[in-house]
Amino acid sequence: MTDNLWEEARALSLLPGGFGARRIDLWQHLLNATPSRQPSPQLDTHPDERQIKLDTDRSFVLYPVGKSKYFFIFHGRLKTFQAQRSKPRLQNELNALLTSIFRTHPKLSYFQGYHDIISVILLTLPSPLQFSCAEKLSLHRLRDSMGTSLEPVLGLLRVLRNLLRASDPEYAEILERTNPLPYPLLSSILTLLSHDMPSLPLIQHLFDFLLCREPIMVVYVCAAIILSRKPLVMKALEDEGDDGIGMIHSLLGGLSDLHTGQKEDERATFIVDTRPREELEPEDIPLPPSDDEDDVLEPPKPRISLPSLLQLSCTLYETHPPSDAALNLSNIMGPQSVVSTWSEIPENLPPDEEAELMVLRPDLIVYPYDPTEDGQETNLDRTRKWKQKGTRIITINQKTAIIGSAVFVLGVAIAVYNTREGSRKLDFTTLLSGLSIV
């Protein structure tokens, strides 16, 4: 792809509907995929295939299935085709696609939530492109989470925390009273928001946005989500006092408040069930994931358009780019992280075989937590300031212990997930008022 095409794709991704009918062609080029590439049928099984089967058997809960009509531009020509795809058939196709990826690249490890990401590939692209696009996405954008541990996700949460501190220090301090890291966005970072997005057109549009930008951009999107919820968090604290702190996790989690920014009859929906709702079987009607822990309803949130949220993400990126010292990115993510190895230029990407082997060196993907990454403010200064505000104090030693045991915390978060299936200053109060909220 030329530089002009990358810029054109970025501009399109900010519009309602994203890439629209150009989605298939653009995703192929953005991922540097080869349509003719297919997996070898004679490959050894992968140790994670049992878990893959368990996850694919409970997939396609959110997104509709049935008779689907595809509209896309391929090599400059508008094409359409239809396919009858029941849920069992889609689950079998997803399982076959996932196992082919891991049998082809046995050094990669499956993580629960990976199937959510690849299901978007399956539902969006024609079969000749699915394997190659899923392979490139895995090796050059998802690779950090496909090693022996999920510590790289903790690294990105540390970057997210730093971005929030740089963007809105007082709000970030409030959030850190409940968690040293923004754990409510863990599954969003891990799955590129595909586990939490409420509809297929929304996640397709978000993938449009992410695929034409560097991998770290998912952190900026998550920061934009947290910042957009600030009015809700502040109101909860005002109304409930200290009890409102316990609501922060639920206020930050979930994406049910997002909408496409289009009128209902103008949505660029590329996988739709054309049968009347009364003709659908119960299993075909899209429902939220069943969740035994969701006895308490999610707090209502004002609806926000996805394009406005993506624009806020871009503003954050321009104000606090990855090179901003406040993010401390180079001291958190290592030289073999996708944050460091990704490039718009295919020739500058590591070869696929080399990229696969990088997961064997987690020490070069993410660095251990260092207390000095908290910034220049001393523990004594922070203690004095928090005492003045009557805030519960977490000392540096306590925080080190918290972060040092974060693998355990992450394991708990993933278990919960499994049950569900200088820098320039920016006035975010003014900026958030520009979000499209209805």
Short mmCIF file of C-alpha atoms in Angstrom, two decimals, residues 108-338:
data_model
loop_
_atom_site.label_atom_id
_atom_site.label_comp_id
_atom_site.label_asym_id
_atom_site.label_seq_id
_atom_site.Cartn_x
_atom_site.Cartn_y
_atom_site.Cartn_z
CA LEU A 108 1.80 -19.52 19.31
CA SER A 109 -0.49 -20.12 22.28
CA TYR A 110 -4.23 -19.62 22.23
CA PHE A 111 -5.82 -17.15 24.64
CA GLN A 112 -9.49 -17.14 25.52
CA GLY A 113 -11.01 -14.25 23.60
CA TYR A 114 -8.89 -14.84 20.50
CA HIS A 115 -11.92 -16.58 18.98
CA ASP A 116 -13.91 -13.33 19.38
CA ILE A 117 -11.36 -11.52 17.22
CA ILE A 118 -11.16 -14.17 14.52
CA SER A 119 -14.96 -14.49 14.37
CA VAL A 120 -15.00 -10.92 13.02
CA ILE A 121 -12.59 -12.01 10.27
CA LEU A 122 -14.82 -14.99 9.51
CA LEU A 123 -18.00 -12.91 9.34
CA THR A 124 -16.46 -10.15 7.22
CA LEU A 125 -14.13 -11.71 4.67
CA PRO A 126 -14.71 -14.31 1.93
CA SER A 127 -13.11 -17.68 2.61
CA PRO A 128 -10.06 -17.23 0.29
CA LEU A 129 -8.89 -14.32 2.49
CA GLN A 130 -9.74 -15.61 5.93
CA PHE A 131 -6.67 -17.72 6.71
CA SER A 132 -4.07 -15.27 5.43
CA CYS A 133 -5.71 -12.26 7.11
CA ALA A 134 -6.10 -14.12 10.42
CA GLU A 135 -2.49 -15.30 10.19
CA LYS A 136 -1.06 -11.82 9.57
CA LEU A 137 -3.28 -10.30 12.25
CA SER A 138 -2.02 -12.89 14.74
CA LEU A 139 1.67 -12.67 13.92
CA HIS A 140 2.02 -8.90 13.65
CA ARG A 141 -0.72 -7.40 15.85
CA LEU A 142 -1.88 -10.00 18.41
CA ARG A 143 1.41 -11.82 18.93
CA ASP A 144 2.23 -10.28 22.33
CA SER A 145 -0.74 -12.07 23.90
CA MET A 146 0.01 -15.38 22.19
CA GLY A 147 3.01 -16.41 24.26
CA THR A 148 3.18 -18.40 27.48
CA SER A 149 1.66 -15.66 29.67
CA LEU A 150 -0.58 -12.62 29.41
CA GLU A 151 1.88 -10.28 31.12
CA PRO A 152 2.12 -8.16 27.94
CA VAL A 153 -1.53 -7.21 28.48
CA LEU A 154 -0.56 -5.94 31.92
CA GLY A 155 2.12 -3.91 30.19
CA LEU A 156 -0.48 -2.26 27.98
CA LEU A 157 -2.61 -1.58 31.05
CA ARG A 158 0.39 0.22 32.54
CA VAL A 159 0.66 2.31 29.39
CA LEU A 160 -3.09 3.00 29.55
CA ARG A 161 -2.75 4.11 33.18
CA ASN A 162 0.07 6.49 32.20
CA LEU A 163 -1.96 7.88 29.31
CA LEU A 164 -4.86 8.60 31.66
CA ARG A 165 -2.51 10.28 34.12
CA ALA A 166 -1.11 12.50 31.35
CA SER A 167 -4.56 13.32 29.96
CA ASP A 168 -6.52 13.97 33.15
CA PRO A 169 -4.42 13.59 36.33
CA GLU A 170 -7.21 14.21 38.85
CA TYR A 171 -9.58 11.75 37.17
CA ALA A 172 -6.78 9.17 36.92
CA GLU A 173 -6.11 9.54 40.65
CA ILE A 174 -9.76 8.85 41.40
CA LEU A 175 -9.70 5.71 39.27
CA GLU A 176 -6.54 4.45 40.95
CA ARG A 177 -8.26 4.52 44.32
CA THR A 178 -10.11 1.37 43.26
CA ASN A 179 -7.46 -0.32 41.10
CA PRO A 180 -3.75 0.37 40.52
CA LEU A 181 -4.38 -0.49 36.86
CA PRO A 182 -7.53 0.01 34.72
CA TYR A 183 -8.63 -3.64 34.89
CA PRO A 184 -12.20 -2.96 33.59
CA LEU A 185 -10.63 -2.51 30.15
CA LEU A 186 -8.53 -5.69 30.28
CA SER A 187 -10.78 -7.77 28.04
CA SER A 188 -11.13 -4.82 25.64
CA ILE A 189 -7.35 -4.59 25.16
CA LEU A 190 -6.96 -8.37 24.98
CA THR A 191 -9.67 -8.88 22.33
CA LEU A 192 -9.47 -5.55 20.45
CA LEU A 193 -12.89 -4.81 22.00
CA SER A 194 -14.48 -7.68 20.02
CA HIS A 195 -15.68 -9.41 23.20
CA ASP A 196 -17.52 -6.31 24.39
CA MET A 197 -18.83 -4.68 21.21
CA PRO A 198 -22.63 -5.07 20.96
CA SER A 199 -23.01 -5.43 17.17
CA LEU A 200 -21.15 -6.59 14.09
CA PRO A 201 -21.27 -3.23 12.21
CA LEU A 202 -19.67 -1.55 15.23
CA ILE A 203 -16.81 -4.03 15.59
CA GLN A 204 -16.20 -4.02 11.82
CA HIS A 205 -15.93 -0.24 11.92
CA LEU A 206 -13.60 -0.38 14.91
CA PHE A 207 -11.39 -2.89 13.08
CA ASP A 208 -11.33 -0.46 10.13
CA PHE A 209 -9.94 2.13 12.51
CA LEU A 210 -7.41 -0.16 14.22
CA LEU A 211 -6.06 -1.93 11.14
CA CYS A 212 -4.94 1.29 9.45
CA ARG A 213 -3.03 2.39 12.55
CA GLU A 214 -0.25 0.98 14.70
CA PRO A 215 -1.13 -1.72 17.27
CA ILE A 216 -0.79 0.59 20.29
CA MET A 217 -3.89 2.46 19.07
CA VAL A 218 -6.16 0.07 20.99
CA VAL A 219 -4.81 1.66 24.18
CA TYR A 220 -5.91 5.09 22.97
CA VAL A 221 -9.39 3.78 22.17
CA CYS A 222 -9.65 2.33 25.68
CA ALA A 223 -8.48 5.63 27.15
CA ALA A 224 -11.14 7.45 25.13
CA ILE A 225 -13.79 5.09 26.54
CA ILE A 226 -12.65 5.75 30.11
CA LEU A 227 -12.53 9.52 29.56
CA SER A 228 -15.98 9.51 27.96
CA ARG A 229 -17.36 7.93 31.14
CA LYS A 230 -15.92 10.64 33.40
CA PRO A 231 -19.27 12.47 33.84
CA LEU A 232 -20.86 9.20 35.01
CA VAL A 233 -18.05 8.44 37.43
CA MET A 234 -18.05 11.93 38.89
CA LYS A 235 -21.84 11.91 39.28
CA ALA A 236 -21.70 8.53 41.03
CA LEU A 237 -19.13 9.89 43.48
CA GLU A 238 -21.18 13.03 44.02
CA ASP A 239 -24.43 11.12 44.59
CA GLU A 240 -23.09 8.11 46.48
CA GLY A 241 -19.94 9.43 48.17
CA ASP A 242 -17.46 6.68 49.04
CA ASP A 243 -20.04 4.07 48.00
CA GLY A 244 -19.76 5.43 44.45
CA ILE A 245 -16.18 4.17 44.23
CA GLY A 246 -17.51 0.62 44.13
CA MET A 247 -19.55 1.49 41.04
CA ILE A 248 -16.54 2.60 38.99
CA HIS A 249 -15.79 -0.85 37.60
CA SER A 250 -19.30 -1.29 36.21
CA LEU A 251 -19.39 2.29 34.92
CA LEU A 252 -16.17 1.80 32.95
CA GLY A 253 -16.95 -1.68 31.63
CA GLY A 254 -19.21 -2.61 28.73
CA LEU A 255 -19.87 -0.89 25.42
CA SER A 256 -23.66 -1.02 25.24
CA ASP A 257 -23.76 2.77 24.92
CA LEU A 258 -22.07 2.87 21.51
CA HIS A 259 -23.95 3.42 18.26
CA THR A 260 -22.84 3.65 14.64
CA GLY A 261 -23.53 7.33 14.11
CA GLN A 262 -25.84 6.43 11.22
CA LYS A 263 -29.58 6.32 10.81
CA GLU A 264 -30.93 2.82 11.18
CA ASP A 265 -31.73 2.51 7.46
CA GLU A 266 -28.29 3.79 6.42
CA ARG A 267 -26.10 1.35 8.30
CA ALA A 268 -23.39 -0.31 6.26
CA THR A 269 -24.20 -3.80 7.50
CA PHE A 270 -22.29 -6.48 5.68
CA ILE A 271 -23.51 -9.56 7.49
CA VAL A 272 -27.22 -9.38 8.15
CA ASP A 273 -29.97 -11.90 8.68
CA THR A 274 -32.60 -11.09 6.08
CA ARG A 275 -35.36 -13.21 7.59
CA PRO A 276 -38.14 -11.48 9.54
CA ARG A 277 -37.57 -11.76 13.27
CA GLU A 278 -40.67 -13.88 13.74
CA GLU A 279 -39.18 -16.50 11.38
CA LEU A 280 -35.93 -16.83 13.32
CA GLU A 281 -35.24 -19.80 15.50
CA PRO A 282 -34.58 -18.81 19.12
CA GLU A 283 -30.90 -19.69 18.76
CA ASP A 284 -30.56 -17.29 15.83
CA ILE A 285 -31.79 -14.21 17.70
CA PRO A 286 -28.76 -12.20 18.90
CA LEU A 287 -28.70 -11.92 22.67
CA PRO A 288 -26.12 -10.64 25.16
CA PRO A 289 -23.89 -13.34 26.60
CA SER A 290 -25.47 -15.27 29.43
CA ASP A 291 -23.77 -14.36 32.66
CA ASP A 292 -24.57 -15.67 36.11
CA GLU A 293 -22.82 -12.72 37.72
CA ASP A 294 -24.93 -10.12 35.93
CA ASP A 295 -27.82 -10.12 38.39
CA VAL A 296 -27.15 -6.41 38.86
CA LEU A 297 -28.09 -4.47 35.75
CA GLU A 298 -25.39 -2.40 34.07
CA PRO A 299 -25.80 1.29 35.01
CA PRO A 300 -27.45 3.26 32.19
CA LYS A 301 -25.04 5.28 30.07
CA PRO A 302 -25.69 8.07 27.56
CA ARG A 303 -25.28 6.76 24.02
CA ILE A 304 -22.09 7.79 22.22
CA SER A 305 -21.40 7.52 18.50
CA LEU A 306 -18.44 5.36 17.56
CA PRO A 307 -17.06 7.99 15.10
CA SER A 308 -16.89 10.59 17.88
CA LEU A 309 -15.14 8.11 20.18
CA LEU A 310 -12.61 7.31 17.46
CA GLN A 311 -12.00 11.01 16.88
CA LEU A 312 -11.30 11.42 20.60
CA SER A 313 -8.83 8.52 20.33
CA CYS A 314 -7.02 10.35 17.52
CA THR A 315 -6.91 13.55 19.55
CA LEU A 316 -5.37 11.65 22.44
CA TYR A 317 -2.81 10.13 20.06
CA GLU A 318 -1.87 13.54 18.66
CA THR A 319 -1.62 15.10 22.12
CA HIS A 320 0.22 12.22 23.79
CA PRO A 321 1.88 10.17 21.01
CA PRO A 322 3.67 6.90 21.82
CA SER A 323 6.94 8.86 22.00
CA ASP A 324 5.60 11.03 24.85
CA ALA A 325 7.82 10.45 27.87
CA ALA A 326 4.75 10.50 30.12
CA LEU A 327 3.61 7.17 28.65
CA ASN A 328 6.99 5.54 29.41
CA LEU A 329 6.23 3.13 26.56
CA SER A 330 9.83 2.24 25.72
CA ASN A 331 10.47 1.22 29.34
CA ILE A 332 7.36 -0.96 29.52
CA MET A 333 7.10 -2.75 26.16
CA GLY A 334 10.25 -4.40 24.81
CA PRO A 335 11.92 -4.56 21.38
CA GLN A 336 10.09 -7.73 20.36
CA SER A 337 6.63 -6.39 21.18
CA VAL A 338 4.34 -5.70 18.23
#
